[in-house]
């Protein structure tokens, strides 16, 4: 009898990330949840026009150092979101305890839904910048093993070094995508063979039949043009902040393209804009009453916004100040306001036919329901 282990194809990341996210607004929401979990006070989505439009999701959370990025962000299925909150007091920057919002590490992978190429920049206070370049299209090749893909990760002392370093980061990423059949490194030989096999099946790389080829990916990476314009409003970049994470995405998807367009008549694009507003316009619970709330964190102290940039002029798409809030439903005649504890018991107020019931109402779960007790699935 022999022992045989599972092997993981690179395609697994595509299944767990991009394919599991319903749409672009959901992907943005997952990334904003990660910023919330990192105790950010501000999180933004900025869409920049141009020959190669760029989407930037930036925050002022606690950020990551090199070890945290390689041992947590790049590791699928880590224990970081399970169980009790492990965020040290010093990483909360004076903010109250926050219940974790991100689930199962999906947030980091949801950036693949926004566009194909990701430049990640993160900085923890009193640490160097961490810079990584990822192209999610690599994970669509069914012949690549996950262990054969290596993305360039660098540490730099100052933000000014990042753009100077970008050409060499791109070259390093392209080398790992194309591979080399004659190289002494067996991994690069396997990468080269995997792309040959994929292109043999999908069609020649120079035809529209196969847009996901090593040559197409390499060409778009080499033309990646992230500049000071896309970075300068982020507090960590311009020196006004000392910690946070920025995700800068190239080859953005059609939903973002629709948001950048000044006028649209296409019904699909209009539906996309509507979903974007419906999902993100009330990212922070708009129905919370800070004075009379039973919630753990009735005032999360998070400001969020989405903006479009045409040249150097910006306009608001969604922001904290435009959200639907409690005032909009105060006159509704049926309301439920309360809390469900870890035992599944609801305690709260009920308004029926325009009148609040005089006493709190307690509703217990059915006796045949098994209450979950795992740290990552508790009720409440």
Tab-separated table of C-alpha atoms in Angstrom:
chain	number	residue	atom	x	y	z
A	1	UNK	CA	0.000	0.000	0.000
A	2	UNK	CA	1.296	3.456	-0.890
A	3	UNK	CA	0.272	6.876	0.351
A	4	UNK	CA	-0.849	9.320	-2.324
A	5	UNK	CA	-1.605	13.004	-1.697
A	6	UNK	CA	-4.078	15.284	-3.440
A	7	UNK	CA	-2.571	17.570	-6.059
A	8	UNK	CA	-3.962	21.041	-6.645
A	9	UNK	CA	-4.309	22.599	-10.064
A	10	UNK	CA	-3.928	26.355	-10.371
A	11	UNK	CA	-7.495	26.455	-11.630
A	12	UNK	CA	-8.663	25.859	-8.040
A	13	UNK	CA	-8.002	29.533	-7.259
A	14	UNK	CA	-10.262	30.557	-10.142
A	15	UNK	CA	-13.027	28.258	-8.848
A	16	UNK	CA	-12.744	29.566	-5.280
A	17	UNK	CA	-12.437	33.224	-6.221
A	18	UNK	CA	-13.743	34.759	-9.435
A	19	UNK	CA	-16.299	32.024	-10.152
A	20	UNK	CA	-17.774	32.175	-6.622
A	21	UNK	CA	-18.435	35.929	-6.665
A	22	UNK	CA	-21.880	36.843	-7.979
A	23	UNK	CA	-20.973	40.204	-9.522
A	24	UNK	CA	-18.678	43.217	-9.333
A	25	UNK	CA	-20.514	45.031	-6.477
A	26	UNK	CA	-20.278	41.878	-4.364
A	27	UNK	CA	-16.542	41.678	-5.049
A	28	UNK	CA	-16.084	45.316	-3.988
A	29	UNK	CA	-18.173	44.656	-0.882
A	30	UNK	CA	-15.917	41.723	0.073
A	31	UNK	CA	-12.826	43.901	-0.297
A	32	UNK	CA	-14.421	46.657	1.788
A	33	UNK	CA	-15.223	44.043	4.443
A	34	UNK	CA	-11.518	43.180	4.563
A	35	UNK	CA	-10.743	46.862	5.133
A	36	UNK	CA	-13.323	46.958	7.929
A	37	UNK	CA	-11.737	43.868	9.507
A	38	UNK	CA	-8.357	45.628	9.298
A	39	UNK	CA	-9.812	48.482	11.403
A	40	UNK	CA	-9.763	51.025	8.593
A	41	UNK	CA	-11.492	54.363	9.091
A	42	UNK	CA	-11.642	55.052	5.357
A	43	UNK	CA	-12.023	52.794	2.340
A	44	UNK	CA	-12.414	53.963	-1.257
A	45	UNK	CA	-12.970	52.706	-4.763
A	46	UNK	CA	-11.583	55.012	-7.445
A	47	UNK	CA	-12.139	54.405	-11.160
A	48	UNK	CA	-9.730	56.183	-13.525
A	49	UNK	CA	-10.368	56.704	-17.231
A	50	UNK	CA	-7.680	56.433	-19.884
A	51	UNK	CA	-6.434	54.067	-22.611
A	52	UNK	CA	-6.057	51.411	-19.892
A	53	UNK	CA	-8.611	52.305	-17.177
A	54	UNK	CA	-7.571	51.488	-13.610
A	55	UNK	CA	-9.656	50.547	-10.571
A	56	UNK	CA	-8.133	51.275	-7.150
A	57	UNK	CA	-9.432	49.978	-3.810
A	58	UNK	CA	-7.535	51.656	-0.978
A	59	UNK	CA	-7.869	51.769	2.808
A	60	UNK	CA	-6.092	52.969	5.947
A	61	UNK	CA	-6.322	49.697	7.886
A	62	UNK	CA	-3.415	48.112	9.722
A	63	UNK	CA	-1.884	46.755	6.497
A	64	UNK	CA	0.506	43.828	6.113
A	65	UNK	CA	4.231	43.272	6.357
A	66	UNK	CA	6.111	40.799	4.155
A	67	UNK	CA	5.631	37.837	6.491
A	68	UNK	CA	1.893	38.465	6.893
A	69	UNK	CA	1.412	38.774	3.149
A	70	UNK	CA	3.277	35.561	2.292
A	71	UNK	CA	1.976	33.472	5.222
A	72	UNK	CA	-1.628	34.691	5.319
A	73	UNK	CA	-2.752	36.574	2.193
A	74	UNK	CA	-1.093	34.068	-0.156
A	75	UNK	CA	-2.258	31.041	1.843
A	76	UNK	CA	-5.765	29.756	1.146
A	77	UNK	CA	-7.704	28.379	4.120
A	78	UNK	CA	-5.772	30.107	6.905
A	79	UNK	CA	-7.119	30.297	10.426
A	80	UNK	CA	-6.996	34.110	10.537
A	81	UNK	CA	-10.786	34.657	10.253
A	82	UNK	CA	-11.897	31.711	12.389
A	83	UNK	CA	-12.832	31.948	16.042
A	84	UNK	CA	-12.123	34.924	18.260
A	85	UNK	CA	-10.745	38.197	16.990
A	86	UNK	CA	-6.939	38.181	17.060
A	87	UNK	CA	-6.359	41.798	16.100
A	88	UNK	CA	-4.018	43.329	18.708
A	89	UNK	CA	-5.187	46.464	20.497
A	90	UNK	CA	-2.411	48.513	18.891
A	91	UNK	CA	-3.721	47.554	15.412
A	92	UNK	CA	-7.195	48.939	16.186
A	93	UNK	CA	-5.990	52.568	16.343
A	94	UNK	CA	-8.397	53.515	19.144
A	95	UNK	CA	-11.433	51.966	17.448
A	96	UNK	CA	-13.860	49.732	19.320
A	97	UNK	CA	-13.983	45.981	18.796
A	98	UNK	CA	-15.325	44.993	15.383
A	99	UNK	CA	-17.061	41.731	14.611
A	100	UNK	CA	-15.324	40.067	11.662
A	101	UNK	CA	-17.185	40.578	8.369
A	102	UNK	CA	-14.988	38.750	5.838
A	103	UNK	CA	-15.639	35.042	5.412
A	104	UNK	CA	-13.465	32.095	4.355
A	105	UNK	CA	-10.769	34.278	2.790
A	106	UNK	CA	-12.927	35.036	-0.225
A	107	UNK	CA	-12.167	38.768	-0.088
A	108	UNK	CA	-8.607	38.483	-1.283
A	109	UNK	CA	-9.666	36.332	-4.238
A	110	UNK	CA	-12.615	38.535	-5.154
A	111	UNK	CA	-10.189	41.093	-6.564
A	112	UNK	CA	-9.972	38.735	-9.566
A	113	UNK	CA	-13.555	39.717	-10.378
A	114	UNK	CA	-12.544	43.371	-10.813
A	115	UNK	CA	-9.947	42.828	-13.517
A	116	UNK	CA	-7.163	40.537	-14.615
A	117	UNK	CA	-3.979	42.204	-13.329
A	118	UNK	CA	-3.473	43.259	-9.717
A	119	UNK	CA	-0.733	45.415	-8.223
A	120	UNK	CA	-0.969	45.064	-4.444
A	121	UNK	CA	0.774	47.555	-2.153
A	122	UNK	CA	0.510	47.224	1.618
A	123	UNK	CA	2.236	48.866	4.560
A	124	UNK	CA	2.130	48.167	8.247
A	125	UNK	CA	3.123	50.993	10.585
A	126	UNK	CA	6.902	51.190	11.084
A	127	UNK	CA	7.460	48.532	8.397
A	128	UNK	CA	8.555	48.568	4.764
A	129	UNK	CA	6.110	48.568	1.865
A	130	UNK	CA	5.149	45.153	0.467
A	131	UNK	CA	4.615	45.135	-3.318
A	132	UNK	CA	3.260	42.201	-5.351
A	133	UNK	CA	2.051	41.769	-8.912
A	134	UNK	CA	-0.515	39.076	-9.787
A	135	UNK	CA	-2.296	38.151	-12.989
A	136	UNK	CA	-5.428	36.115	-12.307
A	137	UNK	CA	-5.668	34.789	-15.881
A	138	UNK	CA	-2.855	32.382	-15.070
A	139	UNK	CA	-5.300	30.439	-12.893
A	140	UNK	CA	-7.522	29.715	-15.891
A	141	UNK	CA	-4.930	27.389	-17.428
A	142	UNK	CA	-6.040	23.847	-16.479
A	143	UNK	CA	-2.571	22.363	-17.092
A	144	UNK	CA	-0.719	24.410	-14.476
A	145	UNK	CA	-0.168	23.135	-10.966
A	146	UNK	CA	-0.677	25.673	-8.211
A	147	UNK	CA	2.852	25.109	-6.908
A	148	UNK	CA	4.334	26.023	-10.312
A	149	UNK	CA	3.119	29.619	-10.170
A	150	UNK	CA	5.324	32.144	-8.380
A	151	UNK	CA	4.414	35.821	-8.273
A	152	UNK	CA	7.010	38.528	-7.582
A	153	UNK	CA	6.856	39.996	-4.057
A	154	UNK	CA	9.155	42.832	-2.982
A	155	UNK	CA	9.889	44.991	0.052
A	156	UNK	CA	10.791	48.663	-0.431
A	157	UNK	CA	11.587	51.448	2.010
A	158	UNK	CA	9.604	54.273	0.425
A	159	UNK	CA	6.700	54.790	-1.951
A	160	UNK	CA	8.958	56.549	-4.457
A	161	UNK	CA	10.787	53.264	-5.090
A	162	UNK	CA	7.651	51.389	-6.155
A	163	UNK	CA	7.133	52.913	-9.608
A	164	UNK	CA	10.863	52.629	-10.334
A	165	UNK	CA	10.680	48.950	-9.399
A	166	UNK	CA	7.580	48.235	-11.501
A	167	UNK	CA	9.374	47.362	-14.799
A	168	UNK	CA	11.472	44.662	-13.112
A	169	UNK	CA	8.393	43.315	-11.277
A	170	UNK	CA	6.588	43.014	-14.621
A	171	UNK	CA	9.539	41.197	-16.167
A	172	UNK	CA	9.647	38.765	-13.276
A	173	UNK	CA	5.924	38.024	-13.590
A	174	UNK	CA	6.128	37.515	-17.364
A	175	UNK	CA	9.041	35.108	-16.947
A	176	UNK	CA	6.944	32.962	-14.640
A	177	UNK	CA	4.046	32.921	-17.116
A	178	UNK	CA	5.889	32.101	-20.328
A	179	UNK	CA	8.410	29.718	-18.801
A	180	UNK	CA	11.408	28.361	-20.661
A	181	UNK	CA	11.641	24.921	-22.269
A	182	UNK	CA	15.468	24.976	-22.186
A	183	UNK	CA	15.931	26.402	-18.698
A	184	UNK	CA	17.621	24.237	-16.063
A	185	UNK	CA	14.811	25.131	-13.642
A	186	UNK	CA	12.281	22.270	-13.929
A	187	UNK	CA	9.446	24.556	-12.824
A	188	UNK	CA	9.966	26.917	-15.760
A	189	UNK	CA	10.002	23.914	-18.094
A	190	UNK	CA	6.668	22.725	-16.674
A	191	UNK	CA	5.175	26.224	-17.027
A	192	UNK	CA	6.239	26.406	-20.657
A	193	UNK	CA	4.809	22.954	-21.386
A	194	UNK	CA	1.511	23.798	-19.652
A	195	UNK	CA	0.950	26.840	-21.857
A	196	UNK	CA	1.829	24.907	-25.013
A	197	UNK	CA	-0.729	22.282	-24.039
A	198	UNK	CA	-3.382	24.890	-23.287
A	199	UNK	CA	-2.816	26.728	-26.560
A	200	UNK	CA	-2.900	23.457	-28.488
A	201	UNK	CA	-6.371	22.814	-27.070
A	202	UNK	CA	-7.780	26.361	-27.036
A	203	UNK	CA	-6.453	27.565	-30.379
A	204	UNK	CA	-3.487	29.632	-31.630
A	205	UNK	CA	-2.493	32.421	-29.271
A	206	UNK	CA	-2.673	35.066	-31.993
A	207	UNK	CA	-6.404	34.584	-32.669
A	208	UNK	CA	-9.486	35.828	-30.777
A	209	UNK	CA	-10.428	32.180	-30.134
A	210	UNK	CA	-7.905	32.017	-27.308
A	211	UNK	CA	-7.536	35.359	-25.524
A	212	UNK	CA	-6.069	33.561	-22.494
A	213	UNK	CA	-2.656	32.634	-23.840
A	214	UNK	CA	0.810	33.248	-22.480
A	215	UNK	CA	1.545	35.760	-25.250
A	216	UNK	CA	-1.653	37.727	-24.682
A	217	UNK	CA	-1.101	37.837	-20.909
A	218	UNK	CA	2.567	38.763	-21.274
A	219	UNK	CA	1.722	41.579	-23.674
A	220	UNK	CA	-0.895	43.115	-21.371
A	221	UNK	CA	1.406	42.853	-18.346
A	222	UNK	CA	4.213	44.595	-20.205
A	223	UNK	CA	1.810	47.402	-21.159
A	224	UNK	CA	0.565	47.834	-17.562
A	225	UNK	CA	0.629	51.571	-16.891
A	226	UNK	CA	-0.049	52.386	-13.243
A	227	UNK	CA	1.212	55.905	-12.547
A	228	UNK	CA	1.332	58.594	-9.895
A	229	UNK	CA	-2.157	59.674	-10.973
A	230	UNK	CA	-3.651	56.426	-9.680
A	231	UNK	CA	-1.740	56.500	-6.393
A	232	UNK	CA	-1.439	60.085	-5.216
A	233	UNK	CA	-4.789	60.365	-3.412
A	234	UNK	CA	-4.088	57.353	-1.194
A	235	UNK	CA	-2.938	58.615	2.218
A	236	UNK	CA	-0.269	55.909	2.549
A	237	UNK	CA	1.238	56.929	-0.771
A	238	UNK	CA	1.255	60.696	-0.250
A	239	UNK	CA	2.655	60.435	3.282
A	240	UNK	CA	-0.485	61.500	5.177
A	241	UNK	CA	-0.962	57.937	6.464
A	242	UNK	CA	1.455	55.334	7.796
A	243	UNK	CA	-0.506	52.122	7.243
A	244	UNK	CA	-3.014	50.577	4.844
A	245	UNK	CA	-3.493	48.471	1.733
A	246	UNK	CA	-4.062	49.431	-1.900
A	247	UNK	CA	-5.260	47.174	-4.714
A	248	UNK	CA	-4.678	48.628	-8.196
A	249	UNK	CA	-6.389	46.669	-10.965
A	250	UNK	CA	-5.759	46.823	-14.708
A	251	UNK	CA	-7.811	45.298	-17.557
A	252	UNK	CA	-10.953	46.148	-15.599
A	253	UNK	CA	-14.278	44.410	-16.236
A	254	UNK	CA	-17.328	45.653	-18.143
A	255	UNK	CA	-19.200	46.771	-15.014
A	256	UNK	CA	-16.463	49.262	-14.190
A	257	UNK	CA	-16.348	50.387	-17.808
A	258	UNK	CA	-20.086	51.150	-17.554
A	259	UNK	CA	-19.555	53.206	-14.400
A	260	UNK	CA	-16.869	55.251	-16.123
A	261	UNK	CA	-19.062	56.052	-19.118
A	262	UNK	CA	-20.664	59.554	-18.825
A	263	UNK	CA	-23.861	58.428	-20.543
A	264	UNK	CA	-25.195	54.970	-21.305
A	265	UNK	CA	-28.205	53.722	-23.234
A	266	UNK	CA	-27.377	50.025	-23.053
A	267	UNK	CA	-29.844	48.150	-20.814
A	268	UNK	CA	-27.196	45.745	-19.492
A	269	UNK	CA	-24.925	48.631	-18.466
A	270	UNK	CA	-27.843	50.412	-16.801
A	271	UNK	CA	-28.689	47.247	-14.859
A	272	UNK	CA	-25.046	46.990	-13.824
A	273	UNK	CA	-25.094	50.531	-12.439
A	274	UNK	CA	-28.309	49.817	-10.545
A	275	UNK	CA	-26.866	46.651	-8.924
A	276	UNK	CA	-23.763	48.593	-7.950
A	277	UNK	CA	-25.818	51.193	-6.116
A	278	UNK	CA	-28.155	48.665	-4.501
A	279	UNK	CA	-25.281	46.576	-3.127
A	280	UNK	CA	-22.899	49.303	-1.944
A	281	UNK	CA	-24.978	52.385	-1.152
A	282	UNK	CA	-25.555	51.162	2.402
A	283	UNK	CA	-22.358	49.239	3.101
A	284	UNK	CA	-22.473	50.327	6.741
A	285	UNK	CA	-25.810	49.286	8.290
A	286	UNK	CA	-28.104	52.224	7.501
A	287	UNK	CA	-30.812	51.123	9.932
A	288	UNK	CA	-28.762	51.400	13.115
A	289	UNK	CA	-29.892	53.878	15.736
A	290	UNK	CA	-26.714	54.917	17.622
A	291	UNK	CA	-28.778	56.051	20.644
A	292	UNK	CA	-31.079	53.061	20.996
A	293	UNK	CA	-29.117	50.185	19.485
A	294	UNK	CA	-28.471	46.704	20.784
A	295	UNK	CA	-25.713	45.986	18.273
A	296	UNK	CA	-22.097	45.238	19.218
A	297	UNK	CA	-20.817	48.189	17.212
A	298	UNK	CA	-23.668	50.658	16.607
A	299	UNK	CA	-21.320	53.235	15.138
A	300	UNK	CA	-18.566	51.492	13.155
A	301	UNK	CA	-16.750	54.727	12.264
A	302	UNK	CA	-16.103	53.740	8.678
A	303	UNK	CA	-16.287	56.186	5.808
A	304	UNK	CA	-16.604	54.678	2.327
A	305	UNK	CA	-16.938	56.056	-1.178
A	306	UNK	CA	-16.729	55.190	-4.863
A	307	UNK	CA	-15.591	57.853	-7.348
A	308	UNK	CA	-14.993	58.117	-11.075
A	309	UNK	CA	-12.093	60.170	-12.414
A	310	UNK	CA	-12.106	61.767	-15.855
A	311	UNK	CA	-8.726	63.377	-16.194
A	312	UNK	CA	-8.093	65.189	-12.911
A	313	UNK	CA	-11.772	65.773	-12.148
A	314	UNK	CA	-13.717	63.373	-9.942
A	315	UNK	CA	-17.401	62.783	-9.282
A	316	UNK	CA	-19.043	60.755	-6.550
A	317	UNK	CA	-20.769	57.476	-7.454
A	318	UNK	CA	-21.539	56.238	-3.940
A	319	UNK	CA	-20.586	57.599	-0.555
A	320	UNK	CA	-21.406	57.427	3.128
A	321	UNK	CA	-23.254	60.715	2.890
A	322	UNK	CA	-25.587	59.424	0.148
A	323	UNK	CA	-26.715	56.251	1.887
A	324	UNK	CA	-30.278	55.178	2.577
A	325	UNK	CA	-30.708	55.481	6.343
A	326	UNK	CA	-33.001	55.030	9.337
A	327	UNK	CA	-34.929	58.233	8.657
A	328	UNK	CA	-36.238	56.726	5.414
A	329	UNK	CA	-38.080	53.932	7.230
A	330	UNK	CA	-39.166	55.659	10.470
A	331	UNK	CA	-42.760	55.977	9.233
A	332	UNK	CA	-43.156	52.359	8.072
A	333	UNK	CA	-45.893	50.680	10.109
A	334	UNK	CA	-44.273	47.247	10.611
A	335	UNK	CA	-40.738	47.091	12.090
A	336	UNK	CA	-38.538	44.609	13.938
A	337	UNK	CA	-35.580	45.937	15.922
A	338	UNK	CA	-33.565	43.570	18.050
A	339	UNK	CA	-30.734	41.126	18.480
A	340	UNK	CA	-30.238	37.376	18.092
A	341	UNK	CA	-27.797	35.934	20.628
A	342	UNK	CA	-25.474	32.931	20.285
A	343	UNK	CA	-28.288	30.615	21.426
A	344	UNK	CA	-30.506	31.784	18.572
A	345	UNK	CA	-32.856	33.723	20.867
A	346	UNK	CA	-34.298	36.968	19.490
A	347	UNK	CA	-34.866	39.823	21.958
A	348	UNK	CA	-36.192	43.152	20.776
A	349	UNK	CA	-39.001	45.503	19.894
A	350	UNK	CA	-41.780	44.954	17.387
A	351	UNK	CA	-43.908	47.609	15.747
A	352	UNK	CA	-47.188	46.370	14.262
A	353	UNK	CA	-49.781	48.457	12.410
A	354	UNK	CA	-48.015	51.672	13.391
A	355	UNK	CA	-47.765	50.985	17.146
A	356	UNK	CA	-44.760	49.698	19.100
A	357	UNK	CA	-45.574	46.846	21.477
A	358	UNK	CA	-45.114	47.993	25.092
A	359	UNK	CA	-42.598	45.316	26.139
A	360	UNK	CA	-39.620	43.562	24.626
A	361	UNK	CA	-40.450	40.405	22.704
A	362	UNK	CA	-38.479	37.180	23.136
A	363	UNK	CA	-38.602	34.561	20.370
A	364	UNK	CA	-36.779	31.279	20.921
A	365	UNK	CA	-35.644	28.978	18.105
A	366	UNK	CA	-37.525	25.733	17.412
A	367	UNK	CA	-36.477	22.906	19.732
A	368	UNK	CA	-35.477	20.654	16.840
A	369	UNK	CA	-32.902	23.172	15.515
A	370	UNK	CA	-29.247	22.434	16.306
A	371	UNK	CA	-27.473	25.667	17.197
A	372	UNK	CA	-24.009	25.931	15.534
A	373	UNK	CA	-21.114	26.480	17.949
A	374	UNK	CA	-18.091	26.637	15.659
A	375	UNK	CA	-16.158	29.864	15.892
A	376	UNK	CA	-16.727	30.712	12.230
A	377	UNK	CA	-20.483	29.966	12.206
A	378	UNK	CA	-21.851	31.169	15.548
A	379	UNK	CA	-25.210	32.875	15.627
A	380	UNK	CA	-25.575	36.473	16.749
